[in-house]
């Protein structure tokens, strides 16, 4: 993996995040892939664990953060001015203790406004209530970036932590979203998450939406944002830009429905 980093074998793909009601494109989640010279394109499930165990996740995470910020600035310059970018963080990156400096450096290098960057944390991170962790998270938040809790509902988050750490968004785990049709228990869980988020003045994003019926159901529940294969799979940067331009034209048109999924350009 260290050699892969040196030889620039890692690439970022971007999955759209849209307004669940209007279809307006809001953000792109940056997702790392390994273009392995022998095994082809590898998803993160095939190498992130190894990267975390070896400590290389810090270097890889720093590369992801810088590349995503630079790419968003390029898109903004090309006319996609209102986009934000979302980047996942590993617990290992927090343990190093200088995450705030890394985020600040990425913003400075790219020229990206802090408000256009969203950092995704895991629920388990919020259980760390050491003064050192709290101080680090507050320093990151003070930079002006947004914080989202990824895969919400699968862990053990304390509601007080959501307020204490000034979280901005909850991302509803796809394991609940994919069961919504005809599963009253899943519907009750998702509805509870959305209502709780609203009471705390947090936004919600539903992950893993694969059909319009699920999108409509979530919209009716009051969910704010949507992400999933119904809209688009993760796309290489150039394909994402094309998708964004087509979606922008579609949403602005009063004679057509929003263009969601783009099966001919979507990558695995």
PDB file of C-alpha atoms in Angstrom:
ATOM      1  CA  UNK A   1       0.000   0.000   0.000  1.00  0.00           C
ATOM      2  CA  UNK A   2       2.860   2.395   0.704  1.00  0.00           C
ATOM      3  CA  UNK A   3       4.134   1.769  -2.800  1.00  0.00           C
ATOM      4  CA  UNK A   4       0.621   2.337  -4.150  1.00  0.00           C
ATOM      5  CA  UNK A   5       0.540   5.740  -2.470  1.00  0.00           C
ATOM      6  CA  UNK A   6       3.922   6.642  -3.909  1.00  0.00           C
ATOM      7  CA  UNK A   7       2.904   5.512  -7.402  1.00  0.00           C
ATOM      8  CA  UNK A   8      -0.460   7.335  -7.218  1.00  0.00           C
ATOM      9  CA  UNK A   9      -2.574   4.230  -7.653  1.00  0.00           C
ATOM     10  CA  UNK A  10      -5.360   5.554  -5.426  1.00  0.00           C
ATOM     11  CA  UNK A  11      -8.211   7.514  -6.989  1.00  0.00           C
ATOM     12  CA  UNK A  12     -11.332   9.226  -5.698  1.00  0.00           C
ATOM     13  CA  UNK A  13     -14.839   8.569  -6.927  1.00  0.00           C
ATOM     14  CA  UNK A  14     -17.684  10.865  -5.939  1.00  0.00           C
ATOM     15  CA  UNK A  15     -21.283   9.965  -5.094  1.00  0.00           C
ATOM     16  CA  UNK A  16     -23.921  12.704  -5.379  1.00  0.00           C
ATOM     17  CA  UNK A  17     -25.949  13.864  -2.383  1.00  0.00           C
ATOM     18  CA  UNK A  18     -29.168  15.587  -3.443  1.00  0.00           C
ATOM     19  CA  UNK A  19     -32.126  17.404  -1.937  1.00  0.00           C
ATOM     20  CA  UNK A  20     -34.612  14.580  -1.453  1.00  0.00           C
ATOM     21  CA  UNK A  21     -37.564  16.767  -2.503  1.00  0.00           C
ATOM     22  CA  UNK A  22     -36.287  18.845  -5.431  1.00  0.00           C
ATOM     23  CA  UNK A  23     -33.433  16.663  -6.682  1.00  0.00           C
ATOM     24  CA  UNK A  24     -31.034  19.614  -6.509  1.00  0.00           C
ATOM     25  CA  UNK A  25     -27.408  18.525  -6.234  1.00  0.00           C
ATOM     26  CA  UNK A  26     -25.967  19.548  -2.872  1.00  0.00           C
ATOM     27  CA  UNK A  27     -22.718  17.699  -2.341  1.00  0.00           C
ATOM     28  CA  UNK A  28     -20.369  14.929  -3.355  1.00  0.00           C
ATOM     29  CA  UNK A  29     -19.084  12.251  -0.999  1.00  0.00           C
ATOM     30  CA  UNK A  30     -15.463  11.426  -1.779  1.00  0.00           C
ATOM     31  CA  UNK A  31     -14.841   7.667  -1.779  1.00  0.00           C
ATOM     32  CA  UNK A  32     -11.372   6.213  -2.206  1.00  0.00           C
ATOM     33  CA  UNK A  33     -10.590   3.412  -4.666  1.00  0.00           C
ATOM     34  CA  UNK A  34      -7.357   1.541  -5.384  1.00  0.00           C
ATOM     35  CA  UNK A  35      -6.537   1.122  -9.060  1.00  0.00           C
ATOM     36  CA  UNK A  36      -4.499  -2.018  -8.475  1.00  0.00           C
ATOM     37  CA  UNK A  37      -2.155  -2.836 -11.382  1.00  0.00           C
ATOM     38  CA  UNK A  38      -3.063  -6.556 -11.240  1.00  0.00           C
ATOM     39  CA  UNK A  39      -6.441  -6.834  -9.492  1.00  0.00           C
ATOM     40  CA  UNK A  40      -8.152  -3.856 -11.078  1.00  0.00           C
ATOM     41  CA  UNK A  41     -10.315  -1.311  -9.255  1.00  0.00           C
ATOM     42  CA  UNK A  42     -10.667  -2.210  -5.568  1.00  0.00           C
ATOM     43  CA  UNK A  43     -13.289  -0.849  -3.206  1.00  0.00           C
ATOM     44  CA  UNK A  44     -12.382   0.424   0.280  1.00  0.00           C
ATOM     45  CA  UNK A  45     -13.666  -2.731   1.970  1.00  0.00           C
ATOM     46  CA  UNK A  46     -10.686  -4.533   0.437  1.00  0.00           C
ATOM     47  CA  UNK A  47      -7.932  -2.297   1.825  1.00  0.00           C
ATOM     48  CA  UNK A  48      -9.107   0.213   4.466  1.00  0.00           C
ATOM     49  CA  UNK A  49      -8.811  -2.344   7.274  1.00  0.00           C
ATOM     50  CA  UNK A  50      -5.220  -3.056   6.308  1.00  0.00           C
ATOM     51  CA  UNK A  51      -4.493   0.653   6.049  1.00  0.00           C
ATOM     52  CA  UNK A  52      -5.830   1.232   9.559  1.00  0.00           C
ATOM     53  CA  UNK A  53      -3.892  -1.676  11.079  1.00  0.00           C
ATOM     54  CA  UNK A  54      -0.652  -0.579   9.439  1.00  0.00           C
ATOM     55  CA  UNK A  55      -1.072   3.103  10.227  1.00  0.00           C
ATOM     56  CA  UNK A  56      -1.028   4.058   6.548  1.00  0.00           C
ATOM     57  CA  UNK A  57      -4.606   5.303   6.908  1.00  0.00           C
ATOM     58  CA  UNK A  58      -3.212   8.587   8.226  1.00  0.00           C
ATOM     59  CA  UNK A  59      -1.201   9.232   5.064  1.00  0.00           C
ATOM     60  CA  UNK A  60      -3.994   7.910   2.847  1.00  0.00           C
ATOM     61  CA  UNK A  61      -6.605   9.962   4.687  1.00  0.00           C
ATOM     62  CA  UNK A  62      -4.520  13.090   4.300  1.00  0.00           C
ATOM     63  CA  UNK A  63      -4.259  12.425   0.558  1.00  0.00           C
ATOM     64  CA  UNK A  64      -8.033  11.920   0.299  1.00  0.00           C
ATOM     65  CA  UNK A  65      -8.735  15.141   2.180  1.00  0.00           C
ATOM     66  CA  UNK A  66      -6.372  17.237   0.067  1.00  0.00           C
ATOM     67  CA  UNK A  67      -7.484  15.709  -3.228  1.00  0.00           C
ATOM     68  CA  UNK A  68     -11.192  16.139  -2.445  1.00  0.00           C
ATOM     69  CA  UNK A  69     -10.718  19.798  -1.462  1.00  0.00           C
ATOM     70  CA  UNK A  70      -8.723  20.538  -4.598  1.00  0.00           C
ATOM     71  CA  UNK A  71     -11.276  18.785  -6.790  1.00  0.00           C
ATOM     72  CA  UNK A  72     -14.167  20.757  -5.328  1.00  0.00           C
ATOM     73  CA  UNK A  73     -12.347  24.026  -5.963  1.00  0.00           C
ATOM     74  CA  UNK A  74     -11.832  22.930  -9.580  1.00  0.00           C
ATOM     75  CA  UNK A  75     -15.552  22.168  -9.925  1.00  0.00           C
ATOM     76  CA  UNK A  76     -16.498  25.480  -8.345  1.00  0.00           C
ATOM     77  CA  UNK A  77     -14.237  27.293 -10.777  1.00  0.00           C
ATOM     78  CA  UNK A  78     -15.941  25.405 -13.628  1.00  0.00           C
ATOM     79  CA  UNK A  79     -19.371  26.650 -12.545  1.00  0.00           C
ATOM     80  CA  UNK A  80     -20.585  24.248  -9.848  1.00  0.00           C
ATOM     81  CA  UNK A  81     -20.419  27.003  -7.275  1.00  0.00           C
ATOM     82  CA  UNK A  82     -22.845  25.721  -4.653  1.00  0.00           C
ATOM     83  CA  UNK A  83     -21.385  22.255  -4.135  1.00  0.00           C
ATOM     84  CA  UNK A  84     -19.917  20.878  -0.924  1.00  0.00           C
ATOM     85  CA  UNK A  85     -17.657  17.855  -0.519  1.00  0.00           C
ATOM     86  CA  UNK A  86     -17.898  15.208   2.183  1.00  0.00           C
ATOM     87  CA  UNK A  87     -14.856  13.257   3.397  1.00  0.00           C
ATOM     88  CA  UNK A  88     -14.818  10.216   5.690  1.00  0.00           C
ATOM     89  CA  UNK A  89     -12.432  10.172   8.630  1.00  0.00           C
ATOM     90  CA  UNK A  90     -10.915   7.142  10.322  1.00  0.00           C
ATOM     91  CA  UNK A  91     -10.629   6.860  14.117  1.00  0.00           C
ATOM     92  CA  UNK A  92      -6.897   6.382  13.563  1.00  0.00           C
ATOM     93  CA  UNK A  93      -6.674   9.898  12.151  1.00  0.00           C
ATOM     94  CA  UNK A  94      -8.124  11.247  15.403  1.00  0.00           C
ATOM     95  CA  UNK A  95      -5.714   9.283  17.542  1.00  0.00           C
ATOM     96  CA  UNK A  96      -2.734  11.018  15.918  1.00  0.00           C
ATOM     97  CA  UNK A  97      -3.950  14.235  17.533  1.00  0.00           C
ATOM     98  CA  UNK A  98      -3.231  16.814  14.824  1.00  0.00           C
ATOM     99  CA  UNK A  99      -6.309  16.385  12.631  1.00  0.00           C
ATOM    100  CA  UNK A 100      -7.217  20.057  12.955  1.00  0.00           C
ATOM    101  CA  UNK A 101      -3.837  21.003  11.497  1.00  0.00           C
ATOM    102  CA  UNK A 102      -4.287  18.571   8.610  1.00  0.00           C
ATOM    103  CA  UNK A 103      -7.748  19.943   7.809  1.00  0.00           C
ATOM    104  CA  UNK A 104      -6.525  23.533   8.007  1.00  0.00           C
ATOM    105  CA  UNK A 105      -3.589  22.712   5.736  1.00  0.00           C
ATOM    106  CA  UNK A 106      -5.902  21.103   3.156  1.00  0.00           C
ATOM    107  CA  UNK A 107      -8.190  24.142   3.182  1.00  0.00           C
ATOM    108  CA  UNK A 108      -5.249  26.517   2.838  1.00  0.00           C
ATOM    109  CA  UNK A 109      -3.588  24.581   0.007  1.00  0.00           C
ATOM    110  CA  UNK A 110      -6.801  24.306  -1.998  1.00  0.00           C
ATOM    111  CA  UNK A 111      -8.321  27.674  -1.178  1.00  0.00           C
ATOM    112  CA  UNK A 112     -11.594  25.952  -0.280  1.00  0.00           C
ATOM    113  CA  UNK A 113     -13.974  27.775   2.048  1.00  0.00           C
ATOM    114  CA  UNK A 114     -14.381  25.778   5.293  1.00  0.00           C
ATOM    115  CA  UNK A 115     -18.179  25.826   4.969  1.00  0.00           C
ATOM    116  CA  UNK A 116     -17.882  23.759   1.767  1.00  0.00           C
ATOM    117  CA  UNK A 117     -16.208  20.844   3.601  1.00  0.00           C
ATOM    118  CA  UNK A 118     -18.084  18.209   5.560  1.00  0.00           C
ATOM    119  CA  UNK A 119     -16.250  15.624   7.645  1.00  0.00           C
ATOM    120  CA  UNK A 120     -17.947  12.293   8.343  1.00  0.00           C
ATOM    121  CA  UNK A 121     -17.315  10.571  11.675  1.00  0.00           C
ATOM    122  CA  UNK A 122     -18.355   7.163  12.944  1.00  0.00           C
ATOM    123  CA  UNK A 123     -20.715   6.843  15.900  1.00  0.00           C
ATOM    124  CA  UNK A 124     -18.062   5.027  17.907  1.00  0.00           C
ATOM    125  CA  UNK A 125     -15.888   8.138  17.898  1.00  0.00           C
ATOM    126  CA  UNK A 126     -18.505  10.018  19.912  1.00  0.00           C
ATOM    127  CA  UNK A 127     -18.110   7.555  22.752  1.00  0.00           C
ATOM    128  CA  UNK A 128     -14.595   8.841  23.330  1.00  0.00           C
ATOM    129  CA  UNK A 129     -15.106  11.457  25.992  1.00  0.00           C
ATOM    130  CA  UNK A 130     -11.478  12.087  26.904  1.00  0.00           C
ATOM    131  CA  UNK A 131     -10.511  15.711  27.252  1.00  0.00           C
ATOM    132  CA  UNK A 132      -7.890  15.272  24.543  1.00  0.00           C
ATOM    133  CA  UNK A 133     -10.460  13.984  22.031  1.00  0.00           C
ATOM    134  CA  UNK A 134     -13.025  16.633  22.926  1.00  0.00           C
ATOM    135  CA  UNK A 135     -10.432  19.370  22.563  1.00  0.00           C
ATOM    136  CA  UNK A 136      -9.361  18.049  19.146  1.00  0.00           C
ATOM    137  CA  UNK A 137     -12.927  17.786  17.864  1.00  0.00           C
ATOM    138  CA  UNK A 138     -13.717  21.292  19.042  1.00  0.00           C
ATOM    139  CA  UNK A 139     -10.616  22.608  17.264  1.00  0.00           C
ATOM    140  CA  UNK A 140     -11.727  20.893  14.054  1.00  0.00           C
ATOM    141  CA  UNK A 141     -15.232  22.304  14.400  1.00  0.00           C
ATOM    142  CA  UNK A 142     -13.836  25.786  15.078  1.00  0.00           C
ATOM    143  CA  UNK A 143     -12.299  25.788  11.595  1.00  0.00           C
ATOM    144  CA  UNK A 144     -15.818  26.288  10.207  1.00  0.00           C
ATOM    145  CA  UNK A 145     -16.344  22.846   8.653  1.00  0.00           C
ATOM    146  CA  UNK A 146     -19.477  20.730   9.103  1.00  0.00           C
ATOM    147  CA  UNK A 147     -19.610  17.427  10.993  1.00  0.00           C
ATOM    148  CA  UNK A 148     -21.788  14.457  10.027  1.00  0.00           C
ATOM    149  CA  UNK A 149     -22.302  11.122  11.783  1.00  0.00           C
ATOM    150  CA  UNK A 150     -22.073   8.321   9.218  1.00  0.00           C
ATOM    151  CA  UNK A 151     -24.170   5.116   9.350  1.00  0.00           C
ATOM    152  CA  UNK A 152     -26.287   6.538  12.160  1.00  0.00           C
ATOM    153  CA  UNK A 153     -28.447   4.050  14.031  1.00  0.00           C
ATOM    154  CA  UNK A 154     -25.972   1.171  14.045  1.00  0.00           C
ATOM    155  CA  UNK A 155     -23.952   2.249  17.089  1.00  0.00           C
ATOM    156  CA  UNK A 156     -24.442   3.642  20.541  1.00  0.00           C
ATOM    157  CA  UNK A 157     -24.495   7.401  20.225  1.00  0.00           C
ATOM    158  CA  UNK A 158     -25.536   9.360  23.264  1.00  0.00           C
ATOM    159  CA  UNK A 159     -27.888  12.181  22.320  1.00  0.00           C
ATOM    160  CA  UNK A 160     -26.010  14.517  24.628  1.00  0.00           C
ATOM    161  CA  UNK A 161     -22.866  13.894  22.571  1.00  0.00           C
ATOM    162  CA  UNK A 162     -24.600  15.056  19.400  1.00  0.00           C
ATOM    163  CA  UNK A 163     -25.182  18.437  21.002  1.00  0.00           C
ATOM    164  CA  UNK A 164     -21.890  18.573  22.902  1.00  0.00           C
ATOM    165  CA  UNK A 165     -19.836  17.992  19.759  1.00  0.00           C
ATOM    166  CA  UNK A 166     -21.933  20.350  17.626  1.00  0.00           C
ATOM    167  CA  UNK A 167     -22.788  17.764  14.989  1.00  0.00           C
ATOM    168  CA  UNK A 168     -24.595  19.145  11.927  1.00  0.00           C
ATOM    169  CA  UNK A 169     -25.991  16.061  10.194  1.00  0.00           C
ATOM    170  CA  UNK A 170     -27.010  12.438  10.715  1.00  0.00           C
ATOM    171  CA  UNK A 171     -26.600   9.989   7.838  1.00  0.00           C
ATOM    172  CA  UNK A 172     -29.199   7.235   8.194  1.00  0.00           C
ATOM    173  CA  UNK A 173     -27.578   3.864   7.628  1.00  0.00           C
ATOM    174  CA  UNK A 174     -28.548   2.055   4.432  1.00  0.00           C
ATOM    175  CA  UNK A 175     -29.346  -1.126   6.377  1.00  0.00           C
ATOM    176  CA  UNK A 176     -32.516   0.636   7.565  1.00  0.00           C
ATOM    177  CA  UNK A 177     -33.220   2.412   4.280  1.00  0.00           C
ATOM    178  CA  UNK A 178     -33.171  -0.767   2.177  1.00  0.00           C
ATOM    179  CA  UNK A 179     -35.834  -2.351   4.434  1.00  0.00           C
ATOM    180  CA  UNK A 180     -38.277   0.552   4.436  1.00  0.00           C
ATOM    181  CA  UNK A 181     -40.716  -0.920   1.942  1.00  0.00           C
ATOM    182  CA  UNK A 182     -43.097  -3.077   3.953  1.00  0.00           C
ATOM    183  CA  UNK A 183     -40.996  -3.212   7.121  1.00  0.00           C
ATOM    184  CA  UNK A 184     -42.794  -1.312   9.876  1.00  0.00           C
ATOM    185  CA  UNK A 185     -39.941  -1.690  12.355  1.00  0.00           C
ATOM    186  CA  UNK A 186     -37.433  -0.153   9.934  1.00  0.00           C
ATOM    187  CA  UNK A 187     -39.906   2.630   9.196  1.00  0.00           C
ATOM    188  CA  UNK A 188     -40.329   3.319  12.916  1.00  0.00           C
ATOM    189  CA  UNK A 189     -36.551   3.486  13.445  1.00  0.00           C
ATOM    190  CA  UNK A 190     -36.003   5.828  10.506  1.00  0.00           C
ATOM    191  CA  UNK A 191     -38.926   8.028  11.534  1.00  0.00           C
ATOM    192  CA  UNK A 192     -37.531   8.236  15.077  1.00  0.00           C
ATOM    193  CA  UNK A 193     -34.086   9.245  13.766  1.00  0.00           C
ATOM    194  CA  UNK A 194     -35.566  11.951  11.548  1.00  0.00           C
ATOM    195  CA  UNK A 195     -37.789  13.346  14.291  1.00  0.00           C
ATOM    196  CA  UNK A 196     -34.916  13.313  16.785  1.00  0.00           C
ATOM    197  CA  UNK A 197     -32.674  15.097  14.292  1.00  0.00           C
ATOM    198  CA  UNK A 198     -35.297  17.776  13.708  1.00  0.00           C
ATOM    199  CA  UNK A 199     -35.691  18.322  17.443  1.00  0.00           C
ATOM    200  CA  UNK A 200     -31.921  18.881  17.663  1.00  0.00           C
ATOM    201  CA  UNK A 201     -31.911  21.076  14.530  1.00  0.00           C
ATOM    202  CA  UNK A 202     -29.806  18.597  12.568  1.00  0.00           C
ATOM    203  CA  UNK A 203     -30.084  17.701   8.897  1.00  0.00           C
ATOM    204  CA  UNK A 204     -30.597  14.103   7.773  1.00  0.00           C
ATOM    205  CA  UNK A 205     -29.283  12.209   4.765  1.00  0.00           C
ATOM    206  CA  UNK A 206     -30.629   8.783   3.834  1.00  0.00           C
ATOM    207  CA  UNK A 207     -28.003   6.474   2.349  1.00  0.00           C
ATOM    208  CA  UNK A 208     -28.570   3.549   0.006  1.00  0.00           C
ATOM    209  CA  UNK A 209     -31.723   4.686  -1.822  1.00  0.00           C
ATOM    210  CA  UNK A 210     -32.221   2.410  -4.817  1.00  0.00           C
ATOM    211  CA  UNK A 211     -35.749   3.247  -6.037  1.00  0.00           C
ATOM    212  CA  UNK A 212     -38.109   6.201  -6.222  1.00  0.00           C
ATOM    213  CA  UNK A 213     -40.690   4.621  -3.932  1.00  0.00           C
ATOM    214  CA  UNK A 214     -38.146   4.645  -1.098  1.00  0.00           C
ATOM    215  CA  UNK A 215     -37.183   8.218  -1.909  1.00  0.00           C
ATOM    216  CA  UNK A 216     -40.817   9.299  -1.754  1.00  0.00           C
ATOM    217  CA  UNK A 217     -41.366   7.471   1.527  1.00  0.00           C
ATOM    218  CA  UNK A 218     -38.331   9.159   3.111  1.00  0.00           C
ATOM    219  CA  UNK A 219     -39.368  12.543   1.753  1.00  0.00           C
ATOM    220  CA  UNK A 220     -42.771  12.061   3.380  1.00  0.00           C
ATOM    221  CA  UNK A 221     -41.062  11.282   6.682  1.00  0.00           C
ATOM    222  CA  UNK A 222     -39.255  14.615   6.543  1.00  0.00           C
ATOM    223  CA  UNK A 223     -35.766  13.479   5.525  1.00  0.00           C
ATOM    224  CA  UNK A 224     -33.698  16.291   4.016  1.00  0.00           C
ATOM    225  CA  UNK A 225     -31.124  14.726   1.716  1.00  0.00           C
ATOM    226  CA  UNK A 226     -30.664  11.537  -0.280  1.00  0.00           C
ATOM    227  CA  UNK A 227     -27.848   9.389  -1.609  1.00  0.00           C
ATOM    228  CA  UNK A 228     -27.762   6.038  -3.384  1.00  0.00           C
ATOM    229  CA  UNK A 229     -27.780   4.136  -6.657  1.00  0.00           C
ATOM    230  CA  UNK A 230     -31.185   5.576  -7.630  1.00  0.00           C
ATOM    231  CA  UNK A 231     -29.389   8.871  -8.168  1.00  0.00           C
ATOM    232  CA  UNK A 232     -25.947   7.627  -9.203  1.00  0.00           C
ATOM    233  CA  UNK A 233     -23.203   5.238  -8.236  1.00  0.00           C
ATOM    234  CA  UNK A 234     -19.859   6.728  -7.186  1.00  0.00           C
ATOM    235  CA  UNK A 235     -18.365   8.376 -10.271  1.00  0.00           C
ATOM    236  CA  UNK A 236     -14.857   9.355 -11.376  1.00  0.00           C
ATOM    237  CA  UNK A 237     -14.322  13.113 -11.150  1.00  0.00           C
ATOM    238  CA  UNK A 238     -14.883  13.812 -14.855  1.00  0.00           C
ATOM    239  CA  UNK A 239     -18.058  11.724 -14.969  1.00  0.00           C
ATOM    240  CA  UNK A 240     -19.341  13.389 -11.806  1.00  0.00           C
ATOM    241  CA  UNK A 241     -18.883  16.821 -13.397  1.00  0.00           C
ATOM    242  CA  UNK A 242     -20.851  15.713 -16.471  1.00  0.00           C
ATOM    243  CA  UNK A 243     -23.573  14.250 -14.246  1.00  0.00           C
ATOM    244  CA  UNK A 244     -23.739  17.442 -12.181  1.00  0.00           C
ATOM    245  CA  UNK A 245     -24.138  19.636 -15.254  1.00  0.00           C
ATOM    246  CA  UNK A 246     -26.932  17.432 -16.632  1.00  0.00           C
ATOM    247  CA  UNK A 247     -28.684  17.312 -13.267  1.00  0.00           C
ATOM    248  CA  UNK A 248     -28.414  21.070 -12.911  1.00  0.00           C
ATOM    249  CA  UNK A 249     -29.979  21.578 -16.345  1.00  0.00           C
ATOM    250  CA  UNK A 250     -32.700  19.026 -15.576  1.00  0.00           C
ATOM    251  CA  UNK A 251     -33.682  20.550 -12.242  1.00  0.00           C
ATOM    252  CA  UNK A 252     -33.727  24.053 -13.712  1.00  0.00           C
ATOM    253  CA  UNK A 253     -36.000  22.937 -16.560  1.00  0.00           C
ATOM    254  CA  UNK A 254     -39.721  23.279 -15.880  1.00  0.00           C
ATOM    255  CA  UNK A 255     -40.587  20.701 -18.536  1.00  0.00           C
ATOM    256  CA  UNK A 256     -38.644  17.690 -17.315  1.00  0.00           C
ATOM    257  CA  UNK A 257     -38.225  15.566 -14.227  1.00  0.00           C
ATOM    258  CA  UNK A 258     -34.866  15.645 -12.452  1.00  0.00           C
ATOM    259  CA  UNK A 259     -32.287  13.336 -14.024  1.00  0.00           C
ATOM    260  CA  UNK A 260     -31.232  11.036 -11.223  1.00  0.00           C
ATOM    261  CA  UNK A 261     -29.461   7.861 -12.179  1.00  0.00           C
ATOM    262  CA  UNK A 262     -26.903   7.824 -14.956  1.00  0.00           C
ATOM    263  CA  UNK A 263     -26.373   4.104 -15.692  1.00  0.00           C
ATOM    264  CA  UNK A 264     -24.139   4.619 -18.722  1.00  0.00           C
ATOM    265  CA  UNK A 265     -21.540   6.651 -16.814  1.00  0.00           C
ATOM    266  CA  UNK A 266     -21.805   5.137 -13.358  1.00  0.00           C
ATOM    267  CA  UNK A 267     -18.719   3.268 -12.208  1.00  0.00           C
ATOM    268  CA  UNK A 268     -18.741   0.059 -10.140  1.00  0.00           C
TER     269      UNK A 268
END
